[in-house]
Backbone as JSON, one array per atom type, in Angstrom:
{
  "sequence": "MKTGLVLEGGAMRGMFTAGVLDTFLDSGIKFDCVVGVSAGALFGVNLLSEQKGRALRYNMKYNSDRNYMGIIPLIKEGNFFSTEYAYDRVPRKLDPFDDEKFMKSGVPFYAVITDVESGNPEYVKIHSIFEQMDTLRASGSMPFVSKPVEINGKRYLDGGISDSIPFEWLSSQGCEKIVVILTRAVDYRKKPMNKAIAKLYGLKYPKIAERMINRHNQYNNSVETLLQWEKEGKAFVIRPSHTPEISRIEKDPQKLQAVYNMGVNDANSVIESLKLYLEH",
  "N": [[-41.29, 44.0, -53.24], [-41.79, 42.99, -49.97], [-44.17, 40.65, -48.85], [-46.55, 39.8, -46.31], [-48.44, 37.49, -44.28], [-50.91, 37.32, -41.81], [-52.4, 35.29, -39.39], [-55.07, 35.09, -37.38], [-56.12, 33.44, -34.33], [-58.64, 31.44, -32.67], [-59.85, 29.01, -32.2], [-62.39, 26.86, -33.35], [-63.48, 28.85, -34.91], [-61.6, 29.22, -36.69], [-62.23, 27.86, -38.97], [-63.24, 29.68, -40.72], [-60.89, 31.0, -41.52], [-59.66, 28.81, -42.76], [-61.28, 28.51, -45.02], [-60.74, 30.92, -46.35], [-58.0, 30.63, -46.89], [-57.97, 28.41, -48.57], [-59.18, 29.53, -50.75], [-57.19, 31.31, -51.49], [-55.31, 29.44, -52.39], [-56.64, 28.45, -54.64], [-56.59, 30.74, -56.16], [-53.98, 31.26, -56.59], [-52.52, 32.93, -54.9], [-49.74, 34.05, -53.14], [-47.37, 34.39, -50.43], [-44.58, 36.1, -48.86], [-43.94, 35.61, -46.28], [-45.33, 34.1, -43.36], [-47.3, 34.27, -40.41], [-48.8, 32.6, -37.74], [-51.33, 32.23, -35.22], [-52.25, 30.13, -32.63], [-55.13, 28.43, -33.57], [-54.85, 29.6, -36.02], [-52.21, 29.09, -36.69], [-52.22, 26.28, -36.65], [-54.06, 25.59, -38.65], [-53.12, 27.09, -40.71], [-50.73, 26.05, -41.72], [-51.41, 24.34, -43.74], [-51.67, 25.87, -45.99], [-49.1, 26.25, -47.03], [-48.36, 23.65, -47.52], [-50.04, 23.14, -49.48], [-52.53, 21.8, -49.28], [-55.48, 21.73, -49.98], [-58.63, 21.99, -48.43], [-58.05, 20.28, -46.34], [-57.99, 21.08, -43.57], [-60.69, 21.58, -43.02], [-61.74, 19.08, -43.6], [-60.59, 17.14, -41.75], [-61.43, 18.15, -39.3], [-64.22, 18.07, -39.52], [-64.53, 15.34, -39.62], [-63.37, 14.23, -37.28], [-63.9, 15.79, -34.96], [-66.23, 15.13, -33.56], [-65.61, 12.81, -32.3], [-65.26, 11.46, -29.2], [-62.87, 10.74, -28.09], [-61.04, 12.24, -29.36], [-61.51, 14.97, -28.93], [-62.57, 16.7, -26.09], [-64.12, 15.86, -22.9], [-63.07, 13.34, -22.22], [-60.29, 13.08, -23.26], [-59.4, 15.27, -21.77], [-59.59, 14.45, -19.12], [-57.98, 12.15, -19.19], [-55.5, 13.02, -20.25], [-55.15, 15.64, -19.56], [-55.58, 17.53, -21.42], [-57.77, 19.22, -23.64], [-57.87, 18.65, -26.34], [-56.8, 15.65, -27.62], [-53.45, 14.8, -27.34], [-52.08, 12.62, -28.47], [-53.91, 11.66, -30.38], [-54.88, 13.95, -31.9], [-52.53, 15.31, -32.59], [-50.74, 13.48, -33.5], [-51.69, 10.87, -34.55], [-53.66, 11.77, -36.44], [-52.29, 13.76, -38.2], [-50.15, 12.18, -39.1], [-51.08, 9.68, -39.94], [-53.98, 9.29, -40.3], [-55.02, 11.5, -41.74], [-52.83, 12.49, -43.56], [-50.31, 14.95, -43.21], [-48.51, 16.92, -45.52], [-45.47, 17.22, -45.04], [-43.1, 17.41, -46.41], [-43.66, 18.91, -48.71], [-44.4, 21.27, -47.44], [-41.93, 22.06, -46.32], [-40.48, 22.48, -48.64], [-41.65, 24.71, -49.69], [-40.39, 27.08, -49.2], [-41.2, 29.33, -47.88], [-41.03, 31.32, -45.05], [-42.49, 30.33, -42.02], [-44.12, 31.18, -39.11], [-44.97, 30.4, -35.74], [-46.85, 31.58, -33.04], [-46.2, 31.52, -29.61], [-46.74, 31.42, -26.03], [-44.71, 32.18, -23.35], [-44.83, 30.62, -20.3], [-43.66, 31.35, -17.87], [-42.77, 34.03, -18.13], [-44.84, 35.27, -19.47], [-44.64, 36.38, -21.92], [-44.7, 36.76, -25.54], [-43.38, 34.44, -27.99], [-41.93, 34.02, -31.16], [-41.78, 31.56, -33.22], [-39.92, 30.06, -35.73], [-41.04, 27.7, -38.0], [-39.64, 24.91, -39.23], [-40.05, 22.25, -39.84], [-43.03, 20.49, -39.66], [-43.52, 18.01, -38.38], [-41.2, 17.66, -36.88], [-41.4, 19.79, -35.17], [-43.81, 19.65, -33.85], [-44.62, 19.98, -31.21], [-44.34, 22.71, -30.78], [-46.36, 23.81, -32.39], [-48.49, 22.63, -31.1], [-48.29, 23.85, -28.61], [-48.89, 26.47, -29.35], [-51.61, 26.3, -29.75], [-52.6, 25.58, -27.27], [-54.93, 26.07, -25.07], [-55.54, 28.05, -22.12], [-56.69, 26.71, -18.96], [-57.87, 24.4, -20.11], [-55.79, 22.97, -21.06], [-52.57, 21.53, -20.63], [-49.46, 23.17, -19.98], [-47.01, 23.14, -22.57], [-43.92, 21.6, -22.74], [-40.89, 22.77, -24.0], [-37.64, 22.53, -24.85], [-36.94, 22.75, -22.12], [-38.49, 24.86, -21.22], [-41.8, 26.16, -20.54], [-44.86, 26.44, -22.33], [-47.86, 28.12, -23.53], [-50.93, 28.89, -25.28], [-50.51, 31.07, -28.03], [-52.19, 33.22, -28.45], [-52.68, 34.4, -26.02], [-50.75, 36.29, -25.51], [-50.14, 37.66, -27.91], [-52.42, 38.23, -30.01], [-52.96, 39.1, -32.61], [-50.54, 39.35, -34.57], [-49.59, 41.54, -36.33], [-48.04, 43.83, -36.16], [-45.61, 42.83, -35.28], [-44.94, 41.29, -37.53], [-44.62, 43.27, -39.4], [-42.33, 44.43, -38.39], [-40.5, 42.61, -39.2], [-39.84, 43.22, -41.71], [-41.83, 43.11, -43.61], [-43.68, 44.78, -45.96], [-46.13, 44.87, -47.19], [-49.03, 43.83, -45.8], [-51.28, 41.26, -45.09], [-54.11, 40.44, -43.27], [-55.93, 37.94, -41.68], [-58.76, 37.82, -39.92], [-60.88, 36.37, -37.35], [-63.1, 37.35, -36.27], [-65.98, 39.48, -36.54], [-66.22, 42.89, -37.83], [-67.21, 44.63, -35.86], [-66.63, 43.5, -33.45], [-65.5, 43.55, -30.09], [-63.35, 42.69, -27.48], [-64.39, 41.58, -24.27], [-63.77, 42.26, -20.74], [-62.12, 39.72, -18.81], [-63.34, 37.53, -16.25], [-62.11, 38.48, -13.25], [-61.77, 37.1, -10.86], [-61.71, 34.41, -11.58], [-59.44, 34.43, -13.2], [-57.48, 35.19, -11.33], [-57.52, 32.99, -9.67], [-56.54, 31.05, -11.38], [-54.11, 32.19, -11.58], [-52.74, 31.47, -9.3], [-51.21, 29.33, -9.91], [-50.13, 30.0, -12.38], [-49.0, 32.87, -12.52], [-48.09, 34.97, -14.32], [-49.38, 34.38, -16.68], [-51.99, 34.72, -15.88], [-52.0, 37.49, -15.41], [-51.7, 38.4, -18.01], [-54.11, 37.48, -19.1], [-56.0, 38.95, -17.68], [-55.53, 41.49, -18.64], [-55.91, 41.16, -21.3], [-58.12, 41.91, -22.89], [-57.84, 44.65, -23.23], [-55.4, 44.83, -24.63], [-56.04, 43.34, -26.93], [-58.23, 44.79, -28.02], [-57.02, 47.27, -28.47], [-55.21, 46.51, -30.42], [-56.96, 45.85, -32.49], [-58.05, 48.38, -33.05], [-55.77, 49.75, -33.89], [-55.14, 48.25, -36.13], [-57.35, 48.78, -37.74], [-56.79, 51.43, -38.36], [-54.4, 51.13, -39.78], [-55.44, 49.78, -41.93], [-57.07, 51.75, -43.11], [-55.08, 53.45, -43.95], [-53.87, 52.01, -45.87], [-51.83, 50.34, -45.17], [-52.29, 47.8, -44.43], [-54.18, 44.93, -45.42], [-57.24, 43.68, -44.71], [-59.07, 40.75, -44.06], [-62.07, 39.74, -42.9], [-64.76, 38.06, -41.12], [-67.93, 38.5, -42.67], [-70.2, 38.57, -41.2], [-71.09, 37.77, -37.79], [-69.62, 34.73, -36.94], [-71.51, 31.81, -36.52], [-70.72, 29.76, -34.44], [-69.2, 27.58, -32.09], [-66.27, 27.64, -29.95], [-65.43, 25.06, -29.65], [-66.67, 23.54, -31.59], [-68.64, 20.84, -32.84], [-70.5, 20.14, -34.69], [-70.85, 19.18, -37.95], [-72.21, 20.58, -39.99], [-72.23, 23.25, -39.14], [-69.51, 23.76, -39.05], [-68.93, 23.51, -41.77], [-70.47, 25.63, -42.74], [-69.23, 27.95, -41.72], [-66.74, 27.71, -42.86], [-67.53, 27.95, -45.55], [-68.36, 30.6, -45.48], [-65.89, 31.82, -45.21], [-64.75, 31.2, -47.71], [-66.56, 32.53, -49.45], [-66.39, 35.22, -48.53], [-63.72, 35.75, -49.01], [-63.57, 35.45, -51.78], [-65.08, 37.62, -52.51], [-63.42, 39.76, -52.21], [-61.16, 39.24, -53.58], [-60.06, 40.26, -55.99], [-59.49, 42.9, -55.32], [-57.61, 42.38, -53.37], [-55.52, 41.27, -54.88], [-54.76, 43.52, -56.37], [-53.85, 45.15, -54.29], [-51.61, 43.7, -53.42], [-50.02, 43.78, -55.66], [-49.29, 46.41, -56.12]],
  "CA": [[-41.86, 44.41, -51.95], [-42.05, 41.78, -49.18], [-45.55, 40.51, -48.39], [-46.73, 38.94, -45.15], [-49.79, 37.04, -43.95], [-51.15, 37.12, -40.38], [-53.56, 34.43, -39.17], [-55.59, 35.1, -36.01], [-56.65, 32.17, -33.84], [-60.08, 31.44, -32.39], [-60.34, 27.63, -32.2], [-63.13, 26.46, -34.54], [-63.71, 29.98, -35.82], [-60.56, 29.07, -37.69], [-62.8, 27.34, -40.22], [-63.31, 30.83, -41.62], [-59.55, 31.13, -42.06], [-59.43, 27.69, -43.68], [-61.97, 28.83, -46.28], [-60.0, 32.0, -47.02], [-56.72, 30.09, -47.37], [-58.23, 27.55, -49.73], [-59.44, 30.45, -51.86], [-55.86, 31.76, -51.91], [-54.72, 28.36, -53.18], [-57.32, 28.44, -55.95], [-56.28, 31.97, -56.89], [-52.54, 31.36, -56.77], [-51.96, 34.02, -54.09], [-48.65, 33.59, -52.29], [-46.78, 35.4, -49.54], [-43.17, 35.92, -48.56], [-43.8, 35.23, -44.87], [-46.62, 33.84, -42.71], [-47.29, 34.04, -38.97], [-50.1, 32.12, -37.28], [-51.54, 32.16, -33.78], [-53.2, 29.12, -32.2], [-55.75, 27.76, -34.71], [-54.29, 30.2, -37.23], [-50.99, 28.34, -37.0], [-52.55, 24.88, -36.89], [-54.73, 25.46, -39.95], [-52.37, 27.84, -41.71], [-49.65, 25.27, -42.34], [-51.93, 23.68, -44.94], [-51.48, 26.76, -47.14], [-47.78, 26.01, -47.6], [-48.32, 22.27, -48.03], [-51.0, 23.16, -50.59], [-53.51, 20.74, -49.06], [-56.79, 22.35, -49.98], [-59.73, 21.26, -47.81], [-57.62, 19.37, -45.28], [-58.4, 21.55, -42.25], [-62.13, 21.33, -42.9], [-61.99, 17.64, -43.69], [-60.32, 16.36, -40.53], [-62.26, 18.64, -38.2], [-65.56, 17.52, -39.7], [-64.51, 13.89, -39.42], [-62.91, 13.77, -35.97], [-64.31, 16.59, -33.81], [-67.3, 14.48, -32.8], [-65.06, 11.64, -31.61], [-65.01, 11.85, -27.81], [-61.47, 10.48, -27.76], [-60.25, 13.25, -30.07], [-61.73, 16.28, -28.33], [-63.62, 16.71, -25.09], [-63.86, 15.53, -21.5], [-62.25, 12.13, -22.08], [-58.86, 13.41, -23.28], [-59.09, 16.22, -20.7], [-59.39, 13.65, -17.91], [-56.87, 11.21, -19.38], [-54.23, 13.66, -20.6], [-55.07, 17.02, -19.1], [-55.74, 18.38, -22.6], [-59.08, 19.07, -24.27], [-57.58, 17.95, -27.6], [-55.86, 14.57, -27.34], [-52.13, 14.97, -27.95], [-51.76, 11.45, -29.29], [-54.87, 11.55, -31.48], [-54.96, 15.15, -32.74], [-51.23, 15.81, -33.04], [-49.89, 12.39, -33.97], [-52.39, 9.95, -35.46], [-54.3, 12.45, -37.58], [-51.37, 14.29, -39.22], [-49.19, 11.2, -39.61], [-51.69, 8.48, -40.51], [-55.39, 9.34, -40.69], [-55.15, 12.53, -42.78], [-51.41, 12.86, -43.53], [-49.83, 16.27, -43.59], [-47.38, 16.83, -46.46], [-44.39, 18.0, -44.46], [-42.07, 17.62, -47.43], [-44.06, 20.06, -49.54], [-44.32, 22.43, -46.56], [-40.53, 22.47, -46.22], [-40.01, 22.91, -49.95], [-42.33, 25.94, -50.1], [-39.44, 28.18, -49.1], [-41.83, 30.49, -47.22], [-40.9, 31.26, -43.59], [-43.75, 30.23, -41.3], [-43.88, 31.36, -37.68], [-46.06, 30.14, -34.82], [-46.72, 32.37, -31.81], [-46.44, 30.79, -28.36], [-46.59, 32.28, -24.86], [-43.87, 31.65, -22.27], [-45.62, 30.56, -19.07], [-42.98, 32.02, -16.77], [-42.7, 35.48, -18.35], [-46.07, 35.77, -20.07], [-44.3, 37.06, -23.16], [-44.81, 35.95, -26.77], [-42.21, 34.05, -28.77], [-42.31, 33.81, -32.55], [-40.9, 30.44, -33.55], [-39.92, 29.65, -37.13], [-41.31, 26.27, -38.15], [-38.92, 24.33, -40.37], [-40.71, 20.98, -40.12], [-44.19, 20.29, -38.79], [-43.37, 16.81, -37.56], [-40.12, 17.85, -35.92], [-41.75, 20.86, -34.25], [-45.23, 19.53, -33.53], [-44.88, 20.51, -29.87], [-44.49, 24.16, -30.88], [-47.71, 24.05, -32.89], [-49.41, 22.22, -30.03], [-48.24, 24.91, -27.61], [-49.58, 27.66, -29.88], [-53.04, 26.1, -29.62], [-52.94, 25.04, -25.95], [-55.72, 27.09, -24.38], [-55.54, 27.97, -20.66], [-57.76, 26.01, -18.26], [-58.19, 23.08, -20.67], [-54.56, 22.4, -21.63], [-51.34, 21.62, -19.84], [-48.37, 23.81, -20.72], [-46.16, 22.25, -23.36], [-42.51, 21.84, -22.45], [-40.01, 22.8, -25.17], [-36.28, 22.92, -24.44], [-36.89, 23.09, -20.71], [-39.4, 25.95, -20.89], [-43.19, 25.78, -20.72], [-45.58, 27.39, -23.18], [-49.29, 28.0, -23.77], [-51.53, 29.53, -26.45], [-49.93, 32.33, -28.45], [-53.18, 34.28, -28.4], [-52.66, 35.04, -24.7], [-49.79, 37.4, -25.49], [-50.18, 38.45, -29.15], [-53.49, 37.59, -30.78], [-52.93, 39.53, -34.02], [-49.16, 39.84, -34.61], [-49.28, 42.27, -37.55], [-46.95, 44.76, -35.91], [-44.38, 42.03, -35.27], [-44.61, 40.91, -38.9], [-44.11, 44.48, -40.04], [-40.95, 44.62, -37.91], [-39.66, 41.64, -39.9], [-39.55, 43.74, -43.04], [-42.96, 42.97, -44.53], [-44.25, 46.09, -46.26], [-47.53, 44.63, -47.54], [-49.49, 42.86, -44.81], [-52.65, 40.79, -45.18], [-54.52, 39.88, -41.98], [-57.2, 37.22, -41.65], [-59.36, 37.79, -38.59], [-61.99, 35.42, -37.22], [-64.21, 38.09, -35.66], [-66.55, 40.53, -37.38], [-65.58, 44.19, -37.65], [-67.7, 45.33, -34.68], [-66.31, 42.75, -32.22], [-64.48, 44.0, -29.15], [-63.26, 41.71, -26.4], [-64.81, 42.04, -22.95], [-62.84, 41.84, -19.68], [-62.28, 38.39, -18.24], [-63.67, 37.48, -14.83], [-60.83, 38.58, -12.53], [-61.68, 36.08, -9.81], [-61.27, 33.17, -12.23], [-58.06, 34.65, -13.63], [-56.61, 35.19, -10.15], [-57.45, 31.61, -9.21], [-55.6, 30.43, -12.31], [-52.83, 32.82, -11.32], [-52.04, 30.82, -8.19], [-50.26, 28.42, -10.52], [-49.46, 30.67, -13.5], [-49.29, 34.3, -12.28], [-47.85, 35.83, -15.48], [-50.44, 34.09, -17.64], [-53.19, 35.36, -15.34], [-51.86, 38.92, -15.68], [-51.97, 38.59, -19.43], [-55.53, 37.26, -19.37], [-56.75, 40.06, -17.1], [-55.34, 42.67, -19.49], [-55.96, 40.78, -22.7], [-59.15, 42.63, -23.65], [-57.28, 45.95, -23.61], [-54.4, 44.61, -25.67], [-56.72, 42.91, -28.14], [-59.03, 45.89, -28.58], [-56.09, 48.26, -29.0], [-54.68, 45.96, -31.68], [-58.02, 45.97, -33.49], [-58.15, 49.78, -33.44], [-54.57, 50.07, -34.68], [-55.27, 47.57, -37.42], [-58.32, 49.55, -38.53], [-56.09, 52.61, -38.86], [-53.49, 50.64, -40.82], [-56.29, 49.44, -43.08], [-57.45, 53.01, -43.75], [-53.88, 54.06, -44.54], [-53.35, 51.13, -46.9], [-50.68, 49.6, -44.66], [-52.71, 46.41, -44.24], [-55.42, 44.49, -46.08], [-57.85, 42.82, -43.71], [-60.22, 39.92, -44.42], [-62.75, 39.35, -41.67], [-66.12, 37.54, -41.39], [-68.92, 39.51, -43.03], [-71.1, 38.63, -40.05], [-70.57, 36.98, -36.68], [-69.7, 33.28, -37.18], [-72.35, 31.09, -35.57], [-69.95, 28.54, -34.18], [-68.53, 27.61, -30.79], [-64.83, 27.4, -30.02], [-65.2, 23.61, -29.67], [-67.79, 23.07, -32.41], [-68.6, 19.46, -33.34], [-71.53, 19.98, -35.73], [-70.24, 19.33, -39.28], [-72.9, 21.59, -40.79], [-71.77, 24.57, -38.71], [-68.12, 23.87, -39.51], [-69.0, 23.75, -43.21], [-71.06, 26.94, -42.98], [-68.23, 28.98, -41.45], [-65.76, 27.54, -43.94], [-68.13, 28.54, -46.76], [-68.31, 32.05, -45.31], [-64.52, 32.21, -45.52], [-64.6, 31.13, -49.16], [-67.35, 33.6, -50.08], [-65.86, 36.54, -48.18], [-62.44, 35.9, -49.71], [-63.85, 35.65, -53.22], [-65.67, 38.96, -52.72], [-62.37, 40.8, -52.17], [-59.93, 38.67, -54.16], [-59.47, 41.14, -57.0], [-58.93, 44.02, -54.58], [-56.41, 41.86, -52.72], [-54.47, 41.15, -55.9], [-54.29, 44.87, -56.68], [-53.09, 45.6, -53.14], [-50.32, 43.0, -53.37], [-49.23, 44.07, -56.85], [-48.9, 47.82, -56.22]],
  "C": [[-42.29, 43.15, -51.19], [-43.47, 41.76, -48.64], [-45.64, 39.53, -47.24], [-48.18, 38.64, -44.88], [-49.87, 36.76, -42.46], [-52.45, 36.35, -40.2], [-53.95, 34.43, -37.69], [-56.05, 33.69, -35.63], [-58.16, 32.24, -33.63], [-60.69, 30.06, -32.41], [-61.15, 27.35, -33.47], [-63.63, 27.62, -35.4], [-62.66, 29.98, -36.92], [-61.04, 28.41, -38.97], [-63.0, 28.47, -41.23], [-61.96, 31.03, -42.3], [-59.25, 30.04, -43.07], [-60.08, 27.95, -45.03], [-61.24, 29.91, -47.06], [-58.71, 31.44, -47.63], [-56.91, 29.18, -48.57], [-58.56, 28.38, -50.97], [-58.13, 31.02, -52.39], [-55.19, 30.7, -52.78], [-55.33, 28.32, -54.57], [-56.89, 29.62, -56.81], [-54.78, 32.16, -57.13], [-51.89, 32.49, -55.99], [-50.94, 33.47, -53.12], [-48.09, 34.74, -51.49], [-45.31, 35.07, -49.28], [-42.92, 35.45, -47.13], [-45.19, 35.06, -44.27], [-46.41, 33.69, -41.21], [-48.7, 33.66, -38.54], [-50.15, 32.01, -35.76], [-52.59, 31.08, -33.49], [-53.8, 28.39, -33.4], [-55.24, 28.33, -36.03], [-53.02, 29.5, -37.67], [-51.32, 26.91, -37.4], [-53.21, 24.66, -38.25], [-53.9, 26.08, -41.07], [-51.28, 27.06, -42.4], [-50.1, 24.59, -43.63], [-51.84, 24.56, -46.19], [-50.15, 26.44, -47.82], [-47.61, 24.58, -48.07], [-49.29, 22.09, -49.19], [-52.03, 22.03, -50.5], [-54.9, 21.34, -48.87], [-57.83, 21.42, -49.34], [-59.33, 20.4, -46.62], [-58.12, 19.8, -43.9], [-59.89, 21.31, -42.01], [-62.4, 19.84, -42.78], [-61.76, 16.92, -42.36], [-61.1, 16.86, -39.33], [-63.68, 18.12, -38.3], [-65.61, 16.04, -39.35], [-64.25, 13.49, -37.97], [-63.4, 14.57, -34.77], [-65.38, 15.92, -32.94], [-66.84, 13.22, -32.06], [-64.66, 12.06, -30.2], [-63.56, 11.61, -27.38], [-60.52, 11.49, -28.41], [-60.31, 14.59, -29.34], [-62.83, 16.18, -27.29], [-63.16, 16.29, -23.7], [-62.93, 14.33, -21.35], [-60.77, 12.42, -22.19], [-58.46, 14.4, -22.19], [-58.8, 15.48, -19.4], [-58.14, 12.78, -18.03], [-55.52, 11.92, -19.52], [-54.04, 15.04, -20.01], [-55.19, 18.02, -20.23], [-57.08, 18.13, -23.26], [-58.97, 18.37, -25.62], [-56.51, 16.9, -27.31], [-54.54, 14.79, -28.08], [-51.83, 13.82, -28.91], [-52.64, 11.37, -30.53], [-54.76, 12.74, -32.45], [-53.62, 15.56, -33.34], [-50.27, 14.72, -33.52], [-50.62, 11.53, -34.99], [-53.0, 10.64, -36.67], [-53.29, 12.96, -38.6], [-50.41, 13.28, -39.81], [-49.85, 10.04, -40.36], [-53.09, 8.7, -41.08], [-55.68, 10.35, -41.79], [-53.77, 13.17, -42.91], [-51.13, 14.28, -44.0], [-48.59, 16.11, -44.47], [-46.25, 17.74, -45.97], [-43.3, 18.31, -45.48], [-42.4, 18.83, -48.3], [-44.01, 21.35, -48.72], [-42.89, 22.96, -46.51], [-40.0, 23.02, -47.53], [-40.64, 24.22, -50.41], [-41.37, 27.13, -50.09], [-39.98, 29.42, -48.41], [-41.66, 30.36, -45.7], [-42.28, 31.27, -42.92], [-43.44, 30.28, -39.81], [-45.15, 31.04, -36.88], [-45.81, 30.93, -33.54], [-47.07, 31.5, -30.61], [-46.19, 31.75, -27.2], [-45.8, 31.57, -23.77], [-44.64, 31.74, -20.95], [-44.97, 31.38, -17.96], [-42.99, 33.54, -16.93], [-44.01, 36.09, -18.83], [-45.85, 36.45, -21.4], [-44.43, 36.15, -24.38], [-43.44, 35.59, -27.32], [-42.71, 33.69, -30.16], [-41.33, 32.78, -33.13], [-41.03, 30.06, -35.02], [-40.07, 28.14, -37.22], [-40.63, 25.76, -39.42], [-39.59, 23.03, -40.83], [-41.86, 20.79, -39.14], [-43.99, 19.1, -37.86], [-42.26, 16.95, -36.52], [-40.48, 18.88, -34.86], [-43.24, 20.84, -33.89], [-45.55, 20.09, -32.15], [-45.04, 22.03, -29.89], [-45.88, 24.52, -31.38], [-48.74, 23.7, -31.82], [-49.45, 23.29, -28.95], [-49.02, 26.13, -28.07], [-51.08, 27.54, -29.71], [-53.49, 25.56, -28.28], [-53.62, 26.1, -25.09], [-55.63, 26.94, -22.86], [-56.79, 27.27, -20.14], [-58.01, 24.59, -18.8], [-56.97, 22.43, -21.33], [-53.43, 22.52, -20.62], [-50.31, 22.39, -20.65], [-47.51, 22.77, -21.42], [-44.71, 22.6, -23.1], [-41.68, 21.73, -23.73], [-38.66, 23.33, -24.7], [-36.22, 23.44, -23.01], [-37.77, 24.24, -20.27], [-40.83, 25.52, -21.2], [-43.96, 26.88, -21.45], [-47.07, 27.06, -23.25], [-49.66, 28.81, -25.03], [-50.91, 30.9, -26.77], [-50.88, 33.5, -28.38], [-53.24, 35.0, -27.07], [-51.83, 36.32, -24.74], [-49.76, 38.25, -26.76], [-51.17, 37.8, -30.11], [-53.42, 37.89, -32.28], [-51.55, 40.14, -34.28], [-48.76, 40.58, -35.89], [-48.14, 43.26, -37.35], [-45.61, 44.03, -35.86], [-43.97, 41.68, -36.7], [-44.07, 42.11, -39.67], [-42.66, 44.72, -39.65], [-39.98, 43.66, -38.56], [-39.4, 42.05, -41.35], [-40.66, 43.57, -44.05], [-43.63, 44.33, -44.72], [-45.72, 46.01, -46.67], [-48.03, 43.51, -46.63], [-50.97, 42.55, -45.0], [-52.99, 40.09, -43.86], [-55.87, 39.18, -42.13], [-57.65, 37.15, -40.2], [-60.5, 36.78, -38.56], [-63.17, 36.04, -36.47], [-64.7, 39.16, -36.63], [-66.01, 41.89, -36.97], [-66.01, 44.9, -36.37], [-67.35, 44.62, -33.37], [-65.24, 43.46, -31.41], [-64.52, 43.05, -27.95], [-63.65, 42.33, -25.07], [-63.82, 41.55, -21.89], [-63.16, 40.44, -19.18], [-62.65, 38.52, -16.78], [-62.37, 37.44, -14.01], [-60.67, 37.5, -11.47], [-61.18, 34.75, -10.39], [-59.81, 33.28, -12.64], [-57.1, 34.58, -12.45], [-56.46, 33.78, -9.57], [-56.45, 30.83, -10.08], [-54.18, 30.94, -12.03], [-52.07, 32.26, -10.14], [-50.96, 29.88, -8.73], [-49.45, 29.11, -11.61], [-49.72, 32.18, -13.42], [-49.11, 35.19, -13.51], [-48.92, 35.62, -16.56], [-51.73, 34.76, -17.18], [-53.16, 36.87, -15.59], [-52.19, 39.23, -17.13], [-53.47, 38.48, -19.71], [-56.38, 38.41, -18.83], [-56.68, 41.3, -17.99], [-55.56, 42.38, -20.97], [-56.98, 41.58, -23.5], [-58.63, 44.0, -24.09], [-56.29, 45.81, -24.75], [-55.07, 44.25, -27.0], [-57.46, 44.07, -28.8], [-58.15, 47.01, -29.13], [-55.49, 47.8, -30.33], [-55.69, 46.12, -32.8], [-58.12, 47.41, -33.98], [-56.94, 50.21, -34.28], [-54.66, 49.46, -36.07], [-56.27, 48.29, -38.32], [-57.66, 50.78, -39.14], [-55.12, 52.22, -39.97], [-54.26, 50.33, -42.11], [-56.68, 50.7, -43.84], [-56.28, 53.63, -44.5], [-53.28, 53.19, -45.64], [-52.12, 50.34, -46.47], [-51.0, 48.13, -44.45], [-54.01, 46.17, -45.0], [-56.03, 43.43, -45.17], [-59.04, 42.06, -44.29], [-60.82, 39.41, -43.12], [-64.14, 38.81, -42.01], [-67.11, 38.67, -41.66], [-70.03, 39.62, -41.99], [-70.57, 37.68, -38.99], [-70.72, 35.49, -36.95], [-70.52, 32.59, -36.1], [-71.72, 29.72, -35.3], [-69.29, 28.68, -32.82], [-67.05, 27.31, -30.97], [-64.52, 25.9, -30.12], [-66.3, 22.92, -30.49], [-67.57, 21.65, -32.93], [-69.56, 19.24, -34.5], [-70.9, 20.21, -37.1], [-70.9, 20.41, -40.14], [-72.45, 23.0, -40.43], [-70.32, 24.8, -39.13], [-68.09, 24.21, -41.0], [-69.49, 25.16, -43.51], [-70.04, 28.06, -42.77], [-67.1, 28.9, -42.47], [-66.27, 28.2, -45.22], [-68.13, 30.07, -46.68], [-66.91, 32.56, -45.65], [-64.27, 32.22, -47.02], [-65.32, 32.3, -49.83], [-66.79, 34.99, -49.79], [-64.53, 36.79, -48.87], [-62.67, 36.18, -51.19], [-64.39, 37.06, -53.49], [-64.61, 40.06, -52.75], [-61.11, 40.38, -52.92], [-59.27, 39.59, -55.18], [-58.84, 42.37, -56.34], [-57.64, 43.61, -53.87], [-55.25, 41.76, -53.71], [-53.89, 42.52, -56.24], [-53.42, 45.41, -55.53], [-51.69, 44.99, -53.13], [-49.42, 43.38, -54.54], [-48.71, 45.5, -56.92], [-48.32, 48.35, -54.93]]
}
């Protein structure tokens, strides 16, 4: 029976996901297919390269560097996260990503990106992190603080704009057992975005603005559907046991560590139930 893993985004709330994934590594839990959105994709690749602790380590070390994340790269490059620093120097030199092991894992890994012109999601299979770094960068390129990433003549932004929790897509790929890692607590529901701000953004990117205006409905409907799938045993969901006290652009190492620890603890609390779900 084919198993699949879905990784929600959420910027630095992704430290929760990092903790869960490291627990999977410790427990030897594997999947036949993985799809990640935004931070879920950026942190999730470390599961297949088997680099326990890497996502926590480099965020704790570099997030406070003003040249890595913040106003300086936003002014210089048009991106809140420096393309050269975050997507080149860190994974290639400062905290090397094991692309060879990732490729040898044999597990299909998909990153969700949003086409700027159509506003629709695309699910891109990642064969090599270094060869397809722009796709991962696009998946995590948040509106307002990132420039669209050009790939093969088309422009893309954050995958969470169009499909925040792609469990239904993964099911359509033939996965019969689906595990979903969320970064919001069970009672969270997204509120509508300020339409005036969205419409202003829409002067340049109208389809993206449409998506953002309707995103709360799409997200909340996905959450309700996922709850139903969970009740029916069609999905196994791991979510924060309480609301993570962390900002999307968190720099405080203690807060990053605390949310990571929550991921470890919450995963350990359900690990035996997860094994039974995957085995039967």
